[in-house]
Amino acid sequence: MDYAAAIRDRLPAAWRGSDFSALLSDLESYLSPEDVEGVIAAYEFSARAHEGQQRLSGEAYISHPVAVAKILASLHLDSGSIKAAL
């Protein structure tokens, strides 16, 4: 299943960043569908918690946790580590 495409429809427009879609694509290559769903839930929680917050650069704050999660995914870390990054 293409989780990256499925999740885009569930998220508010402001959270539909291509960085998260890229992260999901990376995760689908080595995590189980259940683990990917857990990461999606962690992302949704984090995005809500940081809604309205911005980095000094003007980017949405959630961009930083997603960038950290992408680094961990490139190392093929487990879903718990990815969720903690978010």
PDB file of N, CA and C in Angstrom:
ATOM      1  N   MET A   1       0.848  -1.189   0.000  1.00  0.00           N
ATOM      2  CA  MET A   1       0.000   0.000   0.000  1.00  0.00           C
ATOM      3  C   MET A   1       0.886   1.243   0.000  1.00  0.00           C
ATOM      4  N   ASP A   2       0.471   2.248  -0.717  1.00  0.00           N
ATOM      5  CA  ASP A   2       1.215   3.506  -0.787  1.00  0.00           C
ATOM      6  C   ASP A   2       0.735   4.425   0.334  1.00  0.00           C
ATOM      7  N   TYR A   3       1.390   4.334   1.500  1.00  0.00           N
ATOM      8  CA  TYR A   3       0.978   5.126   2.659  1.00  0.00           C
ATOM      9  C   TYR A   3       1.179   6.611   2.431  1.00  0.00           C
ATOM     10  N   ALA A   4       2.193   6.969   1.677  1.00  0.00           N
ATOM     11  CA  ALA A   4       2.442   8.390   1.427  1.00  0.00           C
ATOM     12  C   ALA A   4       1.229   9.033   0.764  1.00  0.00           C
ATOM     13  N   ALA A   5       0.639   8.341  -0.191  1.00  0.00           N
ATOM     14  CA  ALA A   5      -0.541   8.882  -0.870  1.00  0.00           C
ATOM     15  C   ALA A   5      -1.769   8.832   0.040  1.00  0.00           C
ATOM     16  N   ALA A   6      -1.913   7.747   0.783  1.00  0.00           N
ATOM     17  CA  ALA A   6      -3.085   7.586   1.641  1.00  0.00           C
ATOM     18  C   ALA A   6      -3.124   8.627   2.756  1.00  0.00           C
ATOM     19  N   ILE A   7      -1.990   8.951   3.304  1.00  0.00           N
ATOM     20  CA  ILE A   7      -1.955   9.878   4.436  1.00  0.00           C
ATOM     21  C   ILE A   7      -2.239  11.316   4.010  1.00  0.00           C
ATOM     22  N   ARG A   8      -1.865  11.680   2.793  1.00  0.00           N
ATOM     23  CA  ARG A   8      -2.066  13.065   2.346  1.00  0.00           C
ATOM     24  C   ARG A   8      -3.527  13.484   2.446  1.00  0.00           C
ATOM     25  N   ASP A   9      -4.443  12.589   2.134  1.00  0.00           N
ATOM     26  CA  ASP A   9      -5.861  12.934   2.171  1.00  0.00           C
ATOM     27  C   ASP A   9      -6.382  13.092   3.596  1.00  0.00           C
ATOM     28  N   ARG A  10      -5.742  12.434   4.559  1.00  0.00           N
ATOM     29  CA  ARG A  10      -6.187  12.501   5.954  1.00  0.00           C
ATOM     30  C   ARG A  10      -5.701  13.748   6.667  1.00  0.00           C
ATOM     31  N   LEU A  11      -4.650  14.356   6.190  1.00  0.00           N
ATOM     32  CA  LEU A  11      -4.024  15.472   6.895  1.00  0.00           C
ATOM     33  C   LEU A  11      -4.579  16.818   6.447  1.00  0.00           C
ATOM     34  N   PRO A  12      -4.618  17.778   7.360  1.00  0.00           N
ATOM     35  CA  PRO A  12      -4.956  19.145   6.954  1.00  0.00           C
ATOM     36  C   PRO A  12      -3.944  19.643   5.914  1.00  0.00           C
ATOM     37  N   ALA A  13      -4.358  20.526   5.064  1.00  0.00           N
ATOM     38  CA  ALA A  13      -3.506  21.000   3.962  1.00  0.00           C
ATOM     39  C   ALA A  13      -2.155  21.519   4.441  1.00  0.00           C
ATOM     40  N   ALA A  14      -2.128  22.188   5.583  1.00  0.00           N
ATOM     41  CA  ALA A  14      -0.874  22.770   6.083  1.00  0.00           C
ATOM     42  C   ALA A  14       0.151  21.712   6.468  1.00  0.00           C
ATOM     43  N   TRP A  15      -0.277  20.475   6.678  1.00  0.00           N
ATOM     44  CA  TRP A  15       0.636  19.409   7.110  1.00  0.00           C
ATOM     45  C   TRP A  15       1.075  18.511   5.964  1.00  0.00           C
ATOM     46  N   ARG A  16       0.672  18.786   4.761  1.00  0.00           N
ATOM     47  CA  ARG A  16       0.930  17.891   3.635  1.00  0.00           C
ATOM     48  C   ARG A  16       2.263  18.158   2.955  1.00  0.00           C
ATOM     49  N   GLY A  17       3.303  18.325   3.731  1.00  0.00           N
ATOM     50  CA  GLY A  17       4.613  18.615   3.171  1.00  0.00           C
ATOM     51  C   GLY A  17       5.208  17.433   2.429  1.00  0.00           C
ATOM     52  N   SER A  18       5.950  17.737   1.394  1.00  0.00           N
ATOM     53  CA  SER A  18       6.588  16.680   0.618  1.00  0.00           C
ATOM     54  C   SER A  18       7.665  15.976   1.426  1.00  0.00           C
ATOM     55  N   ASP A  19       8.222  16.663   2.440  1.00  0.00           N
ATOM     56  CA  ASP A  19       9.229  16.022   3.284  1.00  0.00           C
ATOM     57  C   ASP A  19       8.634  14.829   4.021  1.00  0.00           C
ATOM     58  N   PHE A  20       7.411  14.965   4.527  1.00  0.00           N
ATOM     59  CA  PHE A  20       6.792  13.841   5.222  1.00  0.00           C
ATOM     60  C   PHE A  20       6.465  12.727   4.244  1.00  0.00           C
ATOM     61  N   SER A  21       6.019  13.075   3.051  1.00  0.00           N
ATOM     62  CA  SER A  21       5.755  12.054   2.034  1.00  0.00           C
ATOM     63  C   SER A  21       7.030  11.298   1.686  1.00  0.00           C
ATOM     64  N   ALA A  22       8.134  12.021   1.580  1.00  0.00           N
ATOM     65  CA  ALA A  22       9.421  11.376   1.298  1.00  0.00           C
ATOM     66  C   ALA A  22       9.829  10.465   2.449  1.00  0.00           C
ATOM     67  N   LEU A  23       9.598  10.912   3.682  1.00  0.00           N
ATOM     68  CA  LEU A  23       9.895  10.080   4.847  1.00  0.00           C
ATOM     69  C   LEU A  23       9.084   8.792   4.788  1.00  0.00           C
ATOM     70  N   LEU A  24       7.792   8.902   4.505  1.00  0.00           N
ATOM     71  CA  LEU A  24       6.955   7.709   4.431  1.00  0.00           C
ATOM     72  C   LEU A  24       7.436   6.751   3.352  1.00  0.00           C
ATOM     73  N   SER A  25       7.826   7.281   2.224  1.00  0.00           N
ATOM     74  CA  SER A  25       8.341   6.423   1.149  1.00  0.00           C
ATOM     75  C   SER A  25       9.578   5.667   1.610  1.00  0.00           C
ATOM     76  N   ASP A  26      10.460   6.355   2.328  1.00  0.00           N
ATOM     77  CA  ASP A  26      11.656   5.696   2.871  1.00  0.00           C
ATOM     78  C   ASP A  26      11.265   4.604   3.859  1.00  0.00           C
ATOM     79  N   LEU A  27      10.331   4.912   4.749  1.00  0.00           N
ATOM     80  CA  LEU A  27       9.939   3.958   5.783  1.00  0.00           C
ATOM     81  C   LEU A  27       9.272   2.723   5.201  1.00  0.00           C
ATOM     82  N   GLU A  28       8.472   2.913   4.140  1.00  0.00           N
ATOM     83  CA  GLU A  28       7.792   1.784   3.508  1.00  0.00           C
ATOM     84  C   GLU A  28       8.769   0.754   2.961  1.00  0.00           C
ATOM     85  N   SER A  29      10.004   1.182   2.699  1.00  0.00           N
ATOM     86  CA  SER A  29      10.981   0.260   2.116  1.00  0.00           C
ATOM     87  C   SER A  29      11.527  -0.743   3.126  1.00  0.00           C
ATOM     88  N   TYR A  30      11.353  -0.467   4.442  1.00  0.00           N
ATOM     89  CA  TYR A  30      11.919  -1.411   5.405  1.00  0.00           C
ATOM     90  C   TYR A  30      11.074  -1.667   6.652  1.00  0.00           C
ATOM     91  N   LEU A  31      10.033  -0.893   6.885  1.00  0.00           N
ATOM     92  CA  LEU A  31       9.182  -1.123   8.055  1.00  0.00           C
ATOM     93  C   LEU A  31       7.902  -1.847   7.653  1.00  0.00           C
ATOM     94  N   SER A  32       7.295  -2.522   8.614  1.00  0.00           N
ATOM     95  CA  SER A  32       6.007  -3.179   8.369  1.00  0.00           C
ATOM     96  C   SER A  32       4.915  -2.114   8.235  1.00  0.00           C
ATOM     97  N   PRO A  33       3.799  -2.465   7.587  1.00  0.00           N
ATOM     98  CA  PRO A  33       2.688  -1.508   7.489  1.00  0.00           C
ATOM     99  C   PRO A  33       2.200  -1.033   8.863  1.00  0.00           C
ATOM    100  N   GLU A  34       2.218  -1.912   9.856  1.00  0.00           N
ATOM    101  CA  GLU A  34       1.793  -1.531  11.203  1.00  0.00           C
ATOM    102  C   GLU A  34       2.741  -0.493  11.799  1.00  0.00           C
ATOM    103  N   ASP A  35       4.037  -0.673  11.570  1.00  0.00           N
ATOM    104  CA  ASP A  35       5.012   0.298  12.072  1.00  0.00           C
ATOM    105  C   ASP A  35       4.860   1.645  11.369  1.00  0.00           C
ATOM    106  N   VAL A  36       4.581   1.614  10.079  1.00  0.00           N
ATOM    107  CA  VAL A  36       4.381   2.859   9.330  1.00  0.00           C
ATOM    108  C   VAL A  36       3.155   3.590   9.870  1.00  0.00           C
ATOM    109  N   GLU A  37       2.088   2.857  10.160  1.00  0.00           N
ATOM    110  CA  GLU A  37       0.887   3.475  10.737  1.00  0.00           C
ATOM    111  C   GLU A  37       1.205   4.144  12.071  1.00  0.00           C
ATOM    112  N   GLY A  38       2.060   3.516  12.869  1.00  0.00           N
ATOM    113  CA  GLY A  38       2.466   4.112  14.142  1.00  0.00           C
ATOM    114  C   GLY A  38       3.223   5.412  13.950  1.00  0.00           C
ATOM    115  N   VAL A  39       4.069   5.456  12.935  1.00  0.00           N
ATOM    116  CA  VAL A  39       4.815   6.679  12.630  1.00  0.00           C
ATOM    117  C   VAL A  39       3.851   7.770  12.159  1.00  0.00           C
ATOM    118  N   ILE A  40       2.871   7.387  11.365  1.00  0.00           N
ATOM    119  CA  ILE A  40       1.870   8.352  10.905  1.00  0.00           C
ATOM    120  C   ILE A  40       1.129   8.947  12.099  1.00  0.00           C
ATOM    121  N   ALA A  41       0.745   8.101  13.044  1.00  0.00           N
ATOM    122  CA  ALA A  41       0.051   8.585  14.244  1.00  0.00           C
ATOM    123  C   ALA A  41       0.945   9.535  15.041  1.00  0.00           C
ATOM    124  N   ALA A  42       2.226   9.211  15.153  1.00  0.00           N
ATOM    125  CA  ALA A  42       3.163  10.088  15.869  1.00  0.00           C
ATOM    126  C   ALA A  42       3.305  11.424  15.147  1.00  0.00           C
ATOM    127  N   TYR A  43       3.348  11.388  13.817  1.00  0.00           N
ATOM    128  CA  TYR A  43       3.440  12.626  13.039  1.00  0.00           C
ATOM    129  C   TYR A  43       2.196  13.486  13.260  1.00  0.00           C
ATOM    130  N   GLU A  44       1.026  12.862  13.203  1.00  0.00           N
ATOM    131  CA  GLU A  44      -0.213  13.614  13.401  1.00  0.00           C
ATOM    132  C   GLU A  44      -0.230  14.275  14.782  1.00  0.00           C
ATOM    133  N   PHE A  45       0.200  13.539  15.803  1.00  0.00           N
ATOM    134  CA  PHE A  45       0.264  14.089  17.159  1.00  0.00           C
ATOM    135  C   PHE A  45       1.228  15.270  17.212  1.00  0.00           C
ATOM    136  N   SER A  46       2.408  15.087  16.641  1.00  0.00           N
ATOM    137  CA  SER A  46       3.435  16.129  16.664  1.00  0.00           C
ATOM    138  C   SER A  46       2.997  17.365  15.880  1.00  0.00           C
ATOM    139  N   ALA A  47       2.399  17.143  14.728  1.00  0.00           N
ATOM    140  CA  ALA A  47       1.954  18.272  13.909  1.00  0.00           C
ATOM    141  C   ALA A  47       0.888  19.086  14.641  1.00  0.00           C
ATOM    142  N   ARG A  48      -0.006  18.396  15.338  1.00  0.00           N
ATOM    143  CA  ARG A  48      -1.018  19.121  16.125  1.00  0.00           C
ATOM    144  C   ARG A  48      -0.372  19.875  17.285  1.00  0.00           C
ATOM    145  N   ALA A  49       0.585  19.233  17.947  1.00  0.00           N
ATOM    146  CA  ALA A  49       1.247  19.861  19.096  1.00  0.00           C
ATOM    147  C   ALA A  49       2.019  21.113  18.691  1.00  0.00           C
ATOM    148  N   HIS A  50       2.566  21.112  17.485  1.00  0.00           N
ATOM    149  CA  HIS A  50       3.383  22.239  17.023  1.00  0.00           C
ATOM    150  C   HIS A  50       2.637  23.149  16.047  1.00  0.00           C
ATOM    151  N   GLU A  51       1.346  22.936  15.902  1.00  0.00           N
ATOM    152  CA  GLU A  51       0.561  23.739  14.966  1.00  0.00           C
ATOM    153  C   GLU A  51       0.696  25.221  15.300  1.00  0.00           C
ATOM    154  N   GLY A  52       0.986  26.016  14.286  1.00  0.00           N
ATOM    155  CA  GLY A  52       1.126  27.457  14.462  1.00  0.00           C
ATOM    156  C   GLY A  52       2.520  27.908  14.859  1.00  0.00           C
ATOM    157  N   GLN A  53       3.387  26.982  15.242  1.00  0.00           N
ATOM    158  CA  GLN A  53       4.754  27.341  15.618  1.00  0.00           C
ATOM    159  C   GLN A  53       5.626  27.414  14.368  1.00  0.00           C
ATOM    160  N   GLN A  54       6.540  28.371  14.369  1.00  0.00           N
ATOM    161  CA  GLN A  54       7.446  28.531  13.231  1.00  0.00           C
ATOM    162  C   GLN A  54       8.884  28.611  13.706  1.00  0.00           C
ATOM    163  N   ARG A  55       9.770  28.153  12.843  1.00  0.00           N
ATOM    164  CA  ARG A  55      11.199  28.289  13.090  1.00  0.00           C
ATOM    165  C   ARG A  55      11.600  29.724  12.737  1.00  0.00           C
ATOM    166  N   LEU A  56      12.781  30.143  13.146  1.00  0.00           N
ATOM    167  CA  LEU A  56      13.243  31.497  12.817  1.00  0.00           C
ATOM    168  C   LEU A  56      13.295  31.725  11.312  1.00  0.00           C
ATOM    169  N   SER A  57      13.477  30.642  10.558  1.00  0.00           N
ATOM    170  CA  SER A  57      13.530  30.745   9.099  1.00  0.00           C
ATOM    171  C   SER A  57      12.158  31.009   8.486  1.00  0.00           C
ATOM    172  N   GLY A  58      11.102  30.854   9.293  1.00  0.00           N
ATOM    173  CA  GLY A  58       9.751  31.030   8.787  1.00  0.00           C
ATOM    174  C   GLY A  58       9.069  29.716   8.441  1.00  0.00           C
ATOM    175  N   GLU A  59       9.845  28.632   8.400  1.00  0.00           N
ATOM    176  CA  GLU A  59       9.259  27.319   8.120  1.00  0.00           C
ATOM    177  C   GLU A  59       8.408  26.871   9.299  1.00  0.00           C
ATOM    178  N   ALA A  60       7.454  25.997   9.014  1.00  0.00           N
ATOM    179  CA  ALA A  60       6.678  25.392  10.093  1.00  0.00           C
ATOM    180  C   ALA A  60       7.622  24.589  10.978  1.00  0.00           C
ATOM    181  N   TYR A  61       7.400  24.636  12.295  1.00  0.00           N
ATOM    182  CA  TYR A  61       8.306  23.955  13.219  1.00  0.00           C
ATOM    183  C   TYR A  61       8.404  22.464  12.927  1.00  0.00           C
ATOM    184  N   ILE A  62       7.308  21.852  12.498  1.00  0.00           N
ATOM    185  CA  ILE A  62       7.286  20.405  12.256  1.00  0.00           C
ATOM    186  C   ILE A  62       8.338  19.980  11.234  1.00  0.00           C
ATOM    187  N   SER A  63       8.826  20.921  10.434  1.00  0.00           N
ATOM    188  CA  SER A  63       9.838  20.566   9.428  1.00  0.00           C
ATOM    189  C   SER A  63      11.115  20.034  10.074  1.00  0.00           C
ATOM    190  N   HIS A  64      11.455  20.527  11.264  1.00  0.00           N
ATOM    191  CA  HIS A  64      12.678  20.054  11.929  1.00  0.00           C
ATOM    192  C   HIS A  64      12.538  18.608  12.416  1.00  0.00           C
ATOM    193  N   PRO A  65      11.483  18.261  13.170  1.00  0.00           N
ATOM    194  CA  PRO A  65      11.343  16.858  13.565  1.00  0.00           C
ATOM    195  C   PRO A  65      11.276  15.907  12.371  1.00  0.00           C
ATOM    196  N   VAL A  66      10.626  16.328  11.294  1.00  0.00           N
ATOM    197  CA  VAL A  66      10.563  15.474  10.102  1.00  0.00           C
ATOM    198  C   VAL A  66      11.957  15.293   9.510  1.00  0.00           C
ATOM    199  N   ALA A  67      12.754  16.351   9.474  1.00  0.00           N
ATOM    200  CA  ALA A  67      14.125  16.245   8.956  1.00  0.00           C
ATOM    201  C   ALA A  67      14.958  15.288   9.805  1.00  0.00           C
ATOM    202  N   VAL A  68      14.792  15.356  11.119  1.00  0.00           N
ATOM    203  CA  VAL A  68      15.516  14.434  12.010  1.00  0.00           C
ATOM    204  C   VAL A  68      15.050  13.003  11.761  1.00  0.00           C
ATOM    205  N   ALA A  69      13.746  12.809  11.627  1.00  0.00           N
ATOM    206  CA  ALA A  69      13.209  11.474  11.361  1.00  0.00           C
ATOM    207  C   ALA A  69      13.736  10.925  10.037  1.00  0.00           C
ATOM    208  N   LYS A  70      13.893  11.792   9.033  1.00  0.00           N
ATOM    209  CA  LYS A  70      14.441  11.345   7.743  1.00  0.00           C
ATOM    210  C   LYS A  70      15.884  10.874   7.894  1.00  0.00           C
ATOM    211  N   ILE A  71      16.656  11.556   8.721  1.00  0.00           N
ATOM    212  CA  ILE A  71      18.038  11.122   8.964  1.00  0.00           C
ATOM    213  C   ILE A  71      18.038   9.737   9.609  1.00  0.00           C
ATOM    214  N   LEU A  72      17.191   9.549  10.614  1.00  0.00           N
ATOM    215  CA  LEU A  72      17.122   8.255  11.285  1.00  0.00           C
ATOM    216  C   LEU A  72      16.639   7.162  10.338  1.00  0.00           C
ATOM    217  N   ALA A  73      15.693   7.498   9.469  1.00  0.00           N
ATOM    218  CA  ALA A  73      15.206   6.524   8.495  1.00  0.00           C
ATOM    219  C   ALA A  73      16.306   6.137   7.510  1.00  0.00           C
ATOM    220  N   SER A  74      17.167   7.086   7.164  1.00  0.00           N
ATOM    221  CA  SER A  74      18.265   6.762   6.239  1.00  0.00           C
ATOM    222  C   SER A  74      19.231   5.763   6.866  1.00  0.00           C
ATOM    223  N   LEU A  75      19.229   5.693   8.202  1.00  0.00           N
ATOM    224  CA  LEU A  75      20.050   4.722   8.932  1.00  0.00           C
ATOM    225  C   LEU A  75      19.278   3.435   9.228  1.00  0.00           C
ATOM    226  N   HIS A  76      18.026   3.379   8.746  1.00  0.00           N
ATOM    227  CA  HIS A  76      17.123   2.234   8.946  1.00  0.00           C
ATOM    228  C   HIS A  76      16.885   1.930  10.420  1.00  0.00           C
ATOM    229  N   LEU A  77      16.713   2.984  11.211  1.00  0.00           N
ATOM    230  CA  LEU A  77      16.385   2.784  12.619  1.00  0.00           C
ATOM    231  C   LEU A  77      14.946   2.299  12.755  1.00  0.00           C
ATOM    232  N   ASP A  78      14.639   1.720  13.901  1.00  0.00           N
ATOM    233  CA  ASP A  78      13.319   1.143  14.144  1.00  0.00           C
ATOM    234  C   ASP A  78      12.250   2.232  14.273  1.00  0.00           C
ATOM    235  N   SER A  79      10.994   1.780  14.236  1.00  0.00           N
ATOM    236  CA  SER A  79       9.885   2.736  14.262  1.00  0.00           C
ATOM    237  C   SER A  79       9.829   3.528  15.566  1.00  0.00           C
ATOM    238  N   GLY A  80      10.226   2.934  16.675  1.00  0.00           N
ATOM    239  CA  GLY A  80      10.236   3.659  17.946  1.00  0.00           C
ATOM    240  C   GLY A  80      11.164   4.857  17.908  1.00  0.00           C
ATOM    241  N   SER A  81      12.312   4.696  17.282  1.00  0.00           N
ATOM    242  CA  SER A  81      13.264   5.807  17.153  1.00  0.00           C
ATOM    243  C   SER A  81      12.712   6.898  16.250  1.00  0.00           C
ATOM    244  N   ILE A  82      12.050   6.494  15.170  1.00  0.00           N
ATOM    245  CA  ILE A  82      11.461   7.466  14.240  1.00  0.00           C
ATOM    246  C   ILE A  82      10.353   8.241  14.956  1.00  0.00           C
ATOM    247  N   LYS A  83       9.512   7.530  15.700  1.00  0.00           N
ATOM    248  CA  LYS A  83       8.423   8.193  16.434  1.00  0.00           C
ATOM    249  C   LYS A  83       8.975   9.158  17.475  1.00  0.00           C
ATOM    250  N   ALA A  84      10.047   8.773  18.144  1.00  0.00           N
ATOM    251  CA  ALA A  84      10.650   9.659  19.148  1.00  0.00           C
ATOM    252  C   ALA A  84      11.186  10.933  18.502  1.00  0.00           C
ATOM    253  N   ALA A  85      11.708  10.831  17.293  1.00  0.00           N
ATOM    254  CA  ALA A  85      12.225  12.008  16.593  1.00  0.00           C
ATOM    255  C   ALA A  85      11.107  12.996  16.279  1.00  0.00           C
ATOM    256  N   LEU A  86       9.942  12.452  15.992  1.00  0.00           N
ATOM    257  CA  LEU A  86       8.815  13.318  15.652  1.00  0.00           C
ATOM    258  C   LEU A  86       8.241  13.980  16.887  1.00  0.00           C
TER     259      LEU A  86
END
